[in-house]
PDB file of C-alpha atoms in Angstrom:
ATOM      1  CA  UNK A   1     136.062  93.465  70.569  1.00 96.00           C
ATOM      2  CA  UNK A   2     132.760  91.760  69.869  1.00 98.00           C
ATOM      3  CA  UNK A   3     132.528  88.907  72.361  1.00 98.00           C
ATOM      4  CA  UNK A   4     130.437  85.759  72.691  1.00 98.00           C
ATOM      5  CA  UNK A   5     130.355  85.169  76.467  1.00 98.00           C
ATOM      6  CA  UNK A   6     129.656  81.708  77.888  1.00 98.00           C
ATOM      7  CA  UNK A   7     129.507  81.147  81.640  1.00 97.00           C
ATOM      8  CA  UNK A   8     127.122  80.106  84.377  1.00 95.00           C
ATOM      9  CA  UNK A   9     128.057  80.337  88.101  1.00 93.00           C
ATOM     10  CA  UNK A  10     129.114  83.185  90.375  1.00 92.00           C
ATOM     11  CA  UNK A  11     132.748  82.662  89.349  1.00 92.00           C
ATOM     12  CA  UNK A  12     131.831  83.900  85.861  1.00 95.00           C
ATOM     13  CA  UNK A  13     129.946  87.037  86.911  1.00 96.00           C
ATOM     14  CA  UNK A  14     132.999  89.128  87.770  1.00 95.00           C
ATOM     15  CA  UNK A  15     134.504  88.208  84.396  1.00 96.00           C
ATOM     16  CA  UNK A  16     131.404  89.390  82.552  1.00 97.00           C
ATOM     17  CA  UNK A  17     131.450  92.639  84.530  1.00 97.00           C
ATOM     18  CA  UNK A  18     135.136  93.177  83.755  1.00 97.00           C
ATOM     19  CA  UNK A  19     134.574  92.718  80.025  1.00 98.00           C
ATOM     20  CA  UNK A  20     131.708  95.203  80.025  1.00 98.00           C
ATOM     21  CA  UNK A  21     133.704  97.719  82.073  1.00 97.00           C
ATOM     22  CA  UNK A  22     136.621  97.374  79.656  1.00 97.00           C
ATOM     23  CA  UNK A  23     134.324  98.527  76.857  1.00 97.00           C
ATOM     24  CA  UNK A  24     133.922  95.282  74.954  1.00 98.00           C
ATOM     25  CA  UNK A  25     130.753  94.611  72.972  1.00 98.00           C
ATOM     26  CA  UNK A  26     129.007  91.543  74.404  1.00 98.00           C
ATOM     27  CA  UNK A  27     127.224  90.059  71.384  1.00 98.00           C
ATOM     28  CA  UNK A  28     125.288  87.583  73.561  1.00 98.00           C
ATOM     29  CA  UNK A  29     125.537  85.611  76.782  1.00 98.00           C
ATOM     30  CA  UNK A  30     125.120  81.832  76.875  1.00 98.00           C
ATOM     31  CA  UNK A  31     124.581  80.087  80.217  1.00 97.00           C
ATOM     32  CA  UNK A  32     122.938  77.035  81.777  1.00 96.00           C
ATOM     33  CA  UNK A  33     119.112  77.056  81.917  1.00 95.00           C
ATOM     34  CA  UNK A  34     117.243  78.151  85.071  1.00 92.00           C
ATOM     35  CA  UNK A  35     116.789  75.287  87.516  1.00 88.00           C
ATOM     36  CA  UNK A  36     114.510  74.622  90.505  1.00 83.00           C
ATOM     37  CA  UNK A  37     115.912  76.102  93.736  1.00 77.00           C
ATOM     38  CA  UNK A  38     114.808  77.175  97.188  1.00 70.00           C
ATOM     39  CA  UNK A  39     111.958  75.833  99.273  1.00 72.00           C
ATOM     40  CA  UNK A  40     109.394  76.433  96.561  1.00 71.00           C
ATOM     41  CA  UNK A  41     111.545  74.696  93.949  1.00 76.00           C
ATOM     42  CA  UNK A  42     110.804  77.451  91.460  1.00 82.00           C
ATOM     43  CA  UNK A  43     113.070  77.887  88.472  1.00 86.00           C
ATOM     44  CA  UNK A  44     115.873  80.301  89.352  1.00 91.00           C
ATOM     45  CA  UNK A  45     118.168  81.937  86.775  1.00 94.00           C
ATOM     46  CA  UNK A  46     121.865  81.205  87.144  1.00 96.00           C
ATOM     47  CA  UNK A  47     124.095  84.003  88.499  1.00 96.00           C
ATOM     48  CA  UNK A  48     125.349  84.885  85.007  1.00 97.00           C
ATOM     49  CA  UNK A  49     121.798  84.861  83.597  1.00 97.00           C
ATOM     50  CA  UNK A  50     120.604  87.239  86.311  1.00 97.00           C
ATOM     51  CA  UNK A  51     123.550  89.602  85.861  1.00 98.00           C
ATOM     52  CA  UNK A  52     123.230  89.611  82.077  1.00 97.00           C
ATOM     53  CA  UNK A  53     119.584  90.652  82.356  1.00 97.00           C
ATOM     54  CA  UNK A  54     120.596  93.478  84.720  1.00 97.00           C
ATOM     55  CA  UNK A  55     123.097  94.631  82.100  1.00 97.00           C
ATOM     56  CA  UNK A  56     120.498  94.449  79.332  1.00 97.00           C
ATOM     57  CA  UNK A  57     122.355  91.773  77.401  1.00 98.00           C
ATOM     58  CA  UNK A  58     120.927  89.149  75.070  1.00 97.00           C
ATOM     59  CA  UNK A  59     120.759  85.790  76.903  1.00 97.00           C
ATOM     60  CA  UNK A  60     120.496  82.225  75.598  1.00 97.00           C
ATOM     61  CA  UNK A  61     120.344  79.076  77.730  1.00 96.00           C
ATOM     62  CA  UNK A  62     120.139  76.021  75.469  1.00 96.00           C
ATOM     63  CA  UNK A  63     120.353  72.559  76.978  1.00 94.00           C
ATOM     64  CA  UNK A  64     122.788  71.517  74.221  1.00 94.00           C
ATOM     65  CA  UNK A  65     125.116  73.214  71.738  1.00 96.00           C
ATOM     66  CA  UNK A  66     124.872  70.365  69.219  1.00 95.00           C
ATOM     67  CA  UNK A  67     121.622  71.700  67.795  1.00 93.00           C
ATOM     68  CA  UNK A  68     121.905  73.132  64.261  1.00 96.00           C
ATOM     69  CA  UNK A  69     119.662  76.068  65.103  1.00 96.00           C
ATOM     70  CA  UNK A  70     121.721  76.973  68.191  1.00 97.00           C
ATOM     71  CA  UNK A  71     124.945  76.771  66.170  1.00 97.00           C
ATOM     72  CA  UNK A  72     123.464  79.041  63.486  1.00 97.00           C
ATOM     73  CA  UNK A  73     122.501  81.557  66.195  1.00 97.00           C
ATOM     74  CA  UNK A  74     126.102  81.556  67.414  1.00 98.00           C
ATOM     75  CA  UNK A  75     127.527  81.963  63.890  1.00 97.00           C
ATOM     76  CA  UNK A  76     125.132  84.822  63.160  1.00 98.00           C
ATOM     77  CA  UNK A  77     126.501  86.766  66.143  1.00 98.00           C
ATOM     78  CA  UNK A  78     129.706  87.279  64.136  1.00 98.00           C
ATOM     79  CA  UNK A  79     131.784  87.517  67.299  1.00 98.00           C
ATOM     80  CA  UNK A  80     135.491  88.322  67.191  1.00 98.00           C
ATOM     81  CA  UNK A  81     136.217  85.919  70.042  1.00 98.00           C
ATOM     82  CA  UNK A  82     134.435  83.666  72.524  1.00 98.00           C
ATOM     83  CA  UNK A  83     135.185  83.941  76.239  1.00 98.00           C
ATOM     84  CA  UNK A  84     134.250  80.795  78.164  1.00 97.00           C
ATOM     85  CA  UNK A  85     134.419  80.497  81.954  1.00 96.00           C
ATOM     86  CA  UNK A  86     132.780  77.689  83.951  1.00 93.00           C
ATOM     87  CA  UNK A  87     130.022  77.312  81.363  1.00 95.00           C
ATOM     88  CA  UNK A  88     129.117  73.691  82.033  1.00 89.00           C
ATOM     89  CA  UNK A  89     128.530  72.416  78.504  1.00 90.00           C
ATOM     90  CA  UNK A  90     131.038  70.914  76.087  1.00 90.00           C
ATOM     91  CA  UNK A  91     131.627  73.079  73.040  1.00 95.00           C
ATOM     92  CA  UNK A  92     131.502  71.172  69.728  1.00 96.00           C
ATOM     93  CA  UNK A  93     133.994  72.140  67.039  1.00 96.00           C
ATOM     94  CA  UNK A  94     131.384  74.163  65.153  1.00 97.00           C
ATOM     95  CA  UNK A  95     130.991  76.447  68.174  1.00 97.00           C
ATOM     96  CA  UNK A  96     134.744  76.655  68.833  1.00 97.00           C
ATOM     97  CA  UNK A  97     135.242  77.783  65.236  1.00 97.00           C
ATOM     98  CA  UNK A  98     132.363  80.265  65.074  1.00 98.00           C
ATOM     99  CA  UNK A  99     134.135  83.370  66.480  1.00 98.00           C
ATOM    100  CA  UNK A 100     136.778  84.818  64.139  1.00 97.00           C
ATOM    101  CA  UNK A 101     139.585  84.242  66.661  1.00 97.00           C
ATOM    102  CA  UNK A 102     138.176  81.112  68.278  1.00 97.00           C
ATOM    103  CA  UNK A 103     137.293  80.680  71.942  1.00 98.00           C
ATOM    104  CA  UNK A 104     139.326  81.506  75.042  1.00 98.00           C
ATOM    105  CA  UNK A 105     138.732  79.684  78.300  1.00 97.00           C
ATOM    106  CA  UNK A 106     139.555  81.011  81.766  1.00 97.00           C
ATOM    107  CA  UNK A 107     140.608  77.948  83.747  1.00 96.00           C
ATOM    108  CA  UNK A 108     141.239  78.148  87.491  1.00 97.00           C
ATOM    109  CA  UNK A 109     144.487  76.185  87.681  1.00 98.00           C
ATOM    110  CA  UNK A 110     148.037  76.202  86.385  1.00 98.00           C
ATOM    111  CA  UNK A 111     147.550  73.894  83.420  1.00 98.00           C
ATOM    112  CA  UNK A 112     148.259  71.078  82.753  1.00 98.00           C
ATOM    113  CA  UNK A 113     147.682  70.508  86.485  1.00 98.00           C
ATOM    114  CA  UNK A 114     144.028  70.088  87.417  1.00 98.00           C
ATOM    115  CA  UNK A 115     142.279  69.864  84.116  1.00 97.00           C
ATOM    116  CA  UNK A 116     138.584  69.218  84.623  1.00 94.00           C
ATOM    117  CA  UNK A 117     135.630  70.156  86.762  1.00 92.00           C
ATOM    118  CA  UNK A 118     136.895  70.999  90.259  1.00 95.00           C
ATOM    119  CA  UNK A 119     140.382  72.523  90.068  1.00 97.00           C
ATOM    120  CA  UNK A 120     140.025  74.822  93.100  1.00 97.00           C
ATOM    121  CA  UNK A 121     138.757  72.090  95.428  1.00 98.00           C
ATOM    122  CA  UNK A 122     141.378  69.619  94.274  1.00 98.00           C
ATOM    123  CA  UNK A 123     144.284  72.034  94.601  1.00 98.00           C
ATOM    124  CA  UNK A 124     143.497  72.655  98.270  1.00 98.00           C
ATOM    125  CA  UNK A 125     142.742  69.002  99.014  1.00 98.00           C
ATOM    126  CA  UNK A 126     146.061  67.974  97.460  1.00 98.00           C
ATOM    127  CA  UNK A 127     147.996  70.512  99.520  1.00 98.00           C
ATOM    128  CA  UNK A 128     149.239  72.537  96.539  1.00 98.00           C
ATOM    129  CA  UNK A 129     151.279  75.581  97.554  1.00 98.00           C
ATOM    130  CA  UNK A 130     150.333  77.562  94.453  1.00 98.00           C
ATOM    131  CA  UNK A 131     147.585  77.814  91.891  1.00 98.00           C
ATOM    132  CA  UNK A 132     146.380  80.450  89.442  1.00 98.00           C
ATOM    133  CA  UNK A 133     144.466  81.000  86.225  1.00 98.00           C
ATOM    134  CA  UNK A 134     145.280  80.185  82.630  1.00 98.00           C
ATOM    135  CA  UNK A 135     143.782  81.815  79.562  1.00 98.00           C
ATOM    136  CA  UNK A 136     143.610  78.878  77.187  1.00 98.00           C
ATOM    137  CA  UNK A 137     142.870  78.776  73.470  1.00 98.00           C
ATOM    138  CA  UNK A 138     140.205  76.107  73.415  1.00 97.00           C
ATOM    139  CA  UNK A 139     140.353  72.941  71.348  1.00 95.00           C
ATOM    140  CA  UNK A 140     138.151  69.848  71.309  1.00 90.00           C
ATOM    141  CA  UNK A 141     139.919  68.187  74.270  1.00 91.00           C
ATOM    142  CA  UNK A 142     139.247  68.558  77.991  1.00 91.00           C
ATOM    143  CA  UNK A 143     141.300  71.639  78.948  1.00 95.00           C
ATOM    144  CA  UNK A 144     144.072  70.558  76.572  1.00 96.00           C
ATOM    145  CA  UNK A 145     144.430  73.717  74.455  1.00 97.00           C
ATOM    146  CA  UNK A 146     147.497  75.947  74.289  1.00 98.00           C
ATOM    147  CA  UNK A 147     147.884  78.654  76.928  1.00 98.00           C
ATOM    148  CA  UNK A 148     147.976  82.345  75.957  1.00 98.00           C
ATOM    149  CA  UNK A 149     148.557  83.788  79.439  1.00 98.00           C
ATOM    150  CA  UNK A 150     148.974  82.474  83.004  1.00 97.00           C
ATOM    151  CA  UNK A 151     148.855  84.182  86.376  1.00 98.00           C
ATOM    152  CA  UNK A 152     150.007  82.496  89.599  1.00 98.00           C
ATOM    153  CA  UNK A 153     149.113  83.017  93.275  1.00 98.00           C
ATOM    154  CA  UNK A 154     149.971  81.261  96.545  1.00 98.00           C
ATOM    155  CA  UNK A 155     147.328  79.293  98.444  1.00 98.00           C
ATOM    156  CA  UNK A 156     146.929  80.433 102.055  1.00 97.00           C
ATOM    157  CA  UNK A 157     147.585  77.952 104.864  1.00 96.00           C
ATOM    158  CA  UNK A 158     144.000  78.320 106.155  1.00 97.00           C
ATOM    159  CA  UNK A 159     142.288  79.228 102.882  1.00 98.00           C
ATOM    160  CA  UNK A 160     138.996  77.572 101.930  1.00 98.00           C
ATOM    161  CA  UNK A 161     137.693  76.873  98.461  1.00 97.00           C
ATOM    162  CA  UNK A 162     135.229  79.761  98.854  1.00 96.00           C
ATOM    163  CA  UNK A 163     138.007  82.229  99.660  1.00 97.00           C
ATOM    164  CA  UNK A 164     140.330  80.984  96.927  1.00 97.00           C
ATOM    165  CA  UNK A 165     137.426  80.968  94.469  1.00 95.00           C
ATOM    166  CA  UNK A 166     136.890  84.703  95.007  1.00 95.00           C
ATOM    167  CA  UNK A 167     140.569  85.522  94.582  1.00 97.00           C
ATOM    168  CA  UNK A 168     140.822  83.470  91.399  1.00 96.00           C
ATOM    169  CA  UNK A 169     137.667  85.038  89.979  1.00 95.00           C
ATOM    170  CA  UNK A 170     139.222  88.479  90.428  1.00 96.00           C
ATOM    171  CA  UNK A 171     142.516  87.266  88.969  1.00 97.00           C
ATOM    172  CA  UNK A 172     140.745  85.712  85.985  1.00 97.00           C
ATOM    173  CA  UNK A 173     138.845  88.934  85.327  1.00 97.00           C
ATOM    174  CA  UNK A 174     142.009  91.016  85.007  1.00 97.00           C
ATOM    175  CA  UNK A 175     143.801  88.258  83.097  1.00 98.00           C
ATOM    176  CA  UNK A 176     141.179  88.007  80.341  1.00 98.00           C
ATOM    177  CA  UNK A 177     141.009  91.788  79.924  1.00 98.00           C
ATOM    178  CA  UNK A 178     144.812  91.900  79.619  1.00 98.00           C
ATOM    179  CA  UNK A 179     144.769  88.983  77.175  1.00 98.00           C
ATOM    180  CA  UNK A 180     142.220  90.603  74.885  1.00 98.00           C
ATOM    181  CA  UNK A 181     144.171  93.869  74.904  1.00 97.00           C
ATOM    182  CA  UNK A 182     147.306  92.132  73.592  1.00 95.00           C
ATOM    183  CA  UNK A 183     145.910  89.001  71.937  1.00 95.00           C
ATOM    184  CA  UNK A 184     147.802  89.401  68.679  1.00 92.00           C
ATOM    185  CA  UNK A 185     151.105  89.514  70.571  1.00 94.00           C
ATOM    186  CA  UNK A 186     150.471  86.510  72.854  1.00 96.00           C
ATOM    187  CA  UNK A 187     151.769  83.202  71.483  1.00 95.00           C
ATOM    188  CA  UNK A 188     149.707  80.069  72.086  1.00 96.00           C
ATOM    189  CA  UNK A 189     152.076  77.881  74.138  1.00 97.00           C
ATOM    190  CA  UNK A 190     151.267  74.152  73.961  1.00 98.00           C
ATOM    191  CA  UNK A 191     150.781  72.498  77.334  1.00 97.00           C
ATOM    192  CA  UNK A 192     153.586  70.124  78.390  1.00 95.00           C
ATOM    193  CA  UNK A 193     152.887  66.415  78.513  1.00 93.00           C
ATOM    194  CA  UNK A 194     154.417  66.153  81.990  1.00 95.00           C
ATOM    195  CA  UNK A 195     152.422  67.134  85.066  1.00 96.00           C
ATOM    196  CA  UNK A 196     148.929  66.403  83.770  1.00 97.00           C
ATOM    197  CA  UNK A 197     146.372  65.797  86.536  1.00 98.00           C
ATOM    198  CA  UNK A 198     142.579  65.703  86.472  1.00 97.00           C
ATOM    199  CA  UNK A 199     140.255  67.478  88.892  1.00 97.00           C
ATOM    200  CA  UNK A 200     137.380  65.040  89.110  1.00 96.00           C
ATOM    201  CA  UNK A 201     133.973  66.446  89.983  1.00 94.00           C
ATOM    202  CA  UNK A 202     133.406  66.507  93.748  1.00 95.00           C
ATOM    203  CA  UNK A 203     131.142  63.717  94.949  1.00 93.00           C
ATOM    204  CA  UNK A 204     129.180  64.033  98.182  1.00 91.00           C
ATOM    205  CA  UNK A 205     130.423  60.588  99.181  1.00 93.00           C
ATOM    206  CA  UNK A 206     133.860  62.152  99.723  1.00 95.00           C
ATOM    207  CA  UNK A 207     132.634  64.555 102.366  1.00 97.00           C
ATOM    208  CA  UNK A 208     132.551  62.457 105.550  1.00 97.00           C
ATOM    209  CA  UNK A 209     135.644  63.021 107.694  1.00 98.00           C
ATOM    210  CA  UNK A 210     137.790  60.006 108.552  1.00 98.00           C
ATOM    211  CA  UNK A 211     139.427  61.064 111.807  1.00 98.00           C
ATOM    212  CA  UNK A 212     141.958  58.226 111.538  1.00 98.00           C
ATOM    213  CA  UNK A 213     143.604  60.091 108.647  1.00 98.00           C
ATOM    214  CA  UNK A 214     146.546  62.412 109.392  1.00 98.00           C
ATOM    215  CA  UNK A 215     145.575  65.911 110.546  1.00 98.00           C
ATOM    216  CA  UNK A 216     147.087  67.486 107.445  1.00 98.00           C
ATOM    217  CA  UNK A 217     144.704  65.490 105.228  1.00 98.00           C
ATOM    218  CA  UNK A 218     141.678  66.196 107.426  1.00 98.00           C
ATOM    219  CA  UNK A 219     142.431  69.927 107.413  1.00 98.00           C
ATOM    220  CA  UNK A 220     142.833  69.995 103.636  1.00 98.00           C
ATOM    221  CA  UNK A 221     139.552  68.140 103.125  1.00 98.00           C
ATOM    222  CA  UNK A 222     137.636  70.513 105.419  1.00 98.00           C
ATOM    223  CA  UNK A 223     138.989  73.585 103.660  1.00 98.00           C
ATOM    224  CA  UNK A 224     138.781  72.084 100.185  1.00 98.00           C
ATOM    225  CA  UNK A 225     135.113  71.099 100.518  1.00 98.00           C
ATOM    226  CA  UNK A 226     134.015  74.436 102.030  1.00 98.00           C
ATOM    227  CA  UNK A 227     131.381  75.635 101.402  1.00 95.00           C
ATOM    228  CA  UNK A 228     130.073  72.876  99.106  1.00 93.00           C
ATOM    229  CA  UNK A 229     129.368  70.101  99.671  1.00 95.00           C
ATOM    230  CA  UNK A 230     130.879  70.681 103.123  1.00 97.00           C
ATOM    231  CA  UNK A 231     132.945  68.089 104.973  1.00 98.00           C
ATOM    232  CA  UNK A 232     130.958  66.614 107.840  1.00 98.00           C
ATOM    233  CA  UNK A 233     131.135  64.517 110.987  1.00 98.00           C
ATOM    234  CA  UNK A 234     128.641  63.208 113.531  1.00 96.00           C
ATOM    235  CA  UNK A 235     128.498  64.664 117.042  1.00 95.00           C
ATOM    236  CA  UNK A 236     126.033  62.999 119.422  1.00 91.00           C
ATOM    237  CA  UNK A 237     124.240  61.500 116.433  1.00 91.00           C
ATOM    238  CA  UNK A 238     123.853  64.860 114.680  1.00 94.00           C
ATOM    239  CA  UNK A 239     125.488  65.607 111.355  1.00 96.00           C
ATOM    240  CA  UNK A 240     127.626  68.739 111.589  1.00 98.00           C
ATOM    241  CA  UNK A 241     129.337  70.395 108.638  1.00 98.00           C
ATOM    242  CA  UNK A 242     132.901  71.569 109.153  1.00 98.00           C
ATOM    243  CA  UNK A 243     133.602  74.697 107.099  1.00 98.00           C
ATOM    244  CA  UNK A 244     136.938  76.042 108.330  1.00 98.00           C
ATOM    245  CA  UNK A 245     139.896  74.602 110.221  1.00 98.00           C
ATOM    246  CA  UNK A 246     143.587  74.810 110.979  1.00 98.00           C
ATOM    247  CA  UNK A 247     146.271  72.405 112.131  1.00 98.00           C
ATOM    248  CA  UNK A 248     146.654  72.287 115.925  1.00 98.00           C
ATOM    249  CA  UNK A 249     148.885  70.878 118.640  1.00 96.00           C
ATOM    250  CA  UNK A 250     147.795  67.708 120.424  1.00 95.00           C
ATOM    251  CA  UNK A 251     147.406  63.986 120.034  1.00 95.00           C
ATOM    252  CA  UNK A 252     145.049  61.289 121.198  1.00 96.00           C
ATOM    253  CA  UNK A 253     142.671  58.629 119.997  1.00 97.00           C
ATOM    254  CA  UNK A 254     141.404  59.541 116.532  1.00 98.00           C
ATOM    255  CA  UNK A 255     138.146  61.522 116.678  1.00 97.00           C
ATOM    256  CA  UNK A 256     138.506  62.486 120.358  1.00 98.00           C
ATOM    257  CA  UNK A 257     137.810  66.079 121.408  1.00 98.00           C
ATOM    258  CA  UNK A 258     141.024  67.278 123.061  1.00 98.00           C
ATOM    259  CA  UNK A 259     139.868  70.788 123.974  1.00 95.00           C
ATOM    260  CA  UNK A 260     136.200  71.802 124.066  1.00 92.00           C
ATOM    261  CA  UNK A 261     137.001  75.523 124.211  1.00 94.00           C
ATOM    262  CA  UNK A 262     138.924  75.561 120.938  1.00 96.00           C
ATOM    263  CA  UNK A 263     137.182  72.494 119.415  1.00 98.00           C
ATOM    264  CA  UNK A 264     140.465  70.693 118.813  1.00 98.00           C
ATOM    265  CA  UNK A 265     140.026  67.108 117.625  1.00 98.00           C
ATOM    266  CA  UNK A 266     142.651  64.357 117.514  1.00 98.00           C
ATOM    267  CA  UNK A 267     143.376  62.718 114.180  1.00 98.00           C
ATOM    268  CA  UNK A 268     145.366  59.625 113.213  1.00 98.00           C
ATOM    269  CA  UNK A 269     148.430  61.857 113.393  1.00 97.00           C
ATOM    270  CA  UNK A 270     148.235  65.278 115.044  1.00 98.00           C
ATOM    271  CA  UNK A 271     145.083  67.325 115.581  1.00 98.00           C
ATOM    272  CA  UNK A 272     142.810  69.843 113.872  1.00 98.00           C
ATOM    273  CA  UNK A 273     141.068  72.893 115.317  1.00 98.00           C
ATOM    274  CA  UNK A 274     137.567  73.471 113.943  1.00 98.00           C
ATOM    275  CA  UNK A 275     136.913  77.164 113.286  1.00 98.00           C
ATOM    276  CA  UNK A 276     133.490  77.247 111.636  1.00 98.00           C
ATOM    277  CA  UNK A 277     130.674  74.690 111.882  1.00 98.00           C
ATOM    278  CA  UNK A 278     127.074  74.232 110.802  1.00 97.00           C
ATOM    279  CA  UNK A 279     124.369  72.030 112.308  1.00 95.00           C
ATOM    280  CA  UNK A 280     121.531  70.705 110.165  1.00 90.00           C
ATOM    281  CA  UNK A 281     118.872  73.362 109.742  1.00 90.00           C
ATOM    282  CA  UNK A 282     121.104  76.086 111.163  1.00 93.00           C
ATOM    283  CA  UNK A 283     123.342  78.731 109.653  1.00 95.00           C
ATOM    284  CA  UNK A 284     127.124  78.468 109.615  1.00 97.00           C
ATOM    285  CA  UNK A 285     128.695  79.724 112.854  1.00 97.00           C
ATOM    286  CA  UNK A 286     132.152  80.544 114.147  1.00 97.00           C
ATOM    287  CA  UNK A 287     133.323  78.091 116.793  1.00 97.00           C
ATOM    288  CA  UNK A 288     132.653  80.313 119.831  1.00 96.00           C
ATOM    289  CA  UNK A 289     129.071  81.015 118.757  1.00 97.00           C
ATOM    290  CA  UNK A 290     128.498  77.362 117.838  1.00 97.00           C
ATOM    291  CA  UNK A 291     129.490  76.291 121.360  1.00 97.00           C
ATOM    292  CA  UNK A 292     126.885  78.563 122.975  1.00 95.00           C
ATOM    293  CA  UNK A 293     124.084  76.519 121.452  1.00 93.00           C
ATOM    294  CA  UNK A 294     125.856  73.175 121.259  1.00 95.00           C
ATOM    295  CA  UNK A 295     128.282  72.751 124.184  1.00 95.00           C
ATOM    296  CA  UNK A 296     130.915  70.031 123.888  1.00 96.00           C
ATOM    297  CA  UNK A 297     132.875  68.047 126.475  1.00 96.00           C
ATOM    298  CA  UNK A 298     136.547  67.130 126.474  1.00 96.00           C
ATOM    299  CA  UNK A 299     136.933  63.455 125.601  1.00 96.00           C
ATOM    300  CA  UNK A 300     133.782  63.437 123.480  1.00 96.00           C
ATOM    301  CA  UNK A 301     134.026  61.199 120.418  1.00 95.00           C
ATOM    302  CA  UNK A 302     133.387  62.560 116.950  1.00 95.00           C
TER     303      UNK A 302
END
């Protein structure tokens, strides 16, 4: 099939690769514009932009899709279908209607749960047991279109957003290839009205750990915000990111270090063991390596 591909971050790269490997004709790739990054703040292409150039594909990165010229460019591609995954711009109706068979979105949740910007983070933070991907026929609403195919997986007890992200990217890649192979035979099932939730964009103000919360909530926040923006706490006046954790035995005053060897910290109820940490200006480290350069003492207050 002739495909208009629209995506931006790393999550979308494996999908683009899968479509190419399946033999589809990528008419053009649309992604977010390059943005300043790194110490020099030089413009850096997005992951999809960089991969598309490696594949020799035509790339466009408009700041808006509401421009008449941009919409004409999309119509002139004469695509059979659009495949949209974590693109980052709203698609006006003229763009949704441009491909002959409309646009399909790969959404990283089991719709209608977790419509919106941060479905992977929110699923972990809410303690969901399962998640998955949906191939949705796009309409003008926010992730409200009918679903053509869904694939479900369990969320691991110690899984972080980064780890779940990679599994869902792989799942989405196979799901879209399977969908395109049987598109004519896949009914568009309307989403139910019951069970709708919204995955609000993650705000950095959410990231500070409140040790008075129950351990189960602290653990979910640490894993759900890893690697970005990274849950954090202060230790001896230094901000330390917490990037992996698990529930642990123990109790005590909230925020008290119960065991310096395992970095187990008391919460409002129960305790959490910190598995991976990162000091400002340093790389992320497993707990045992972190302790070599930043020793802790039992009873220390976080």
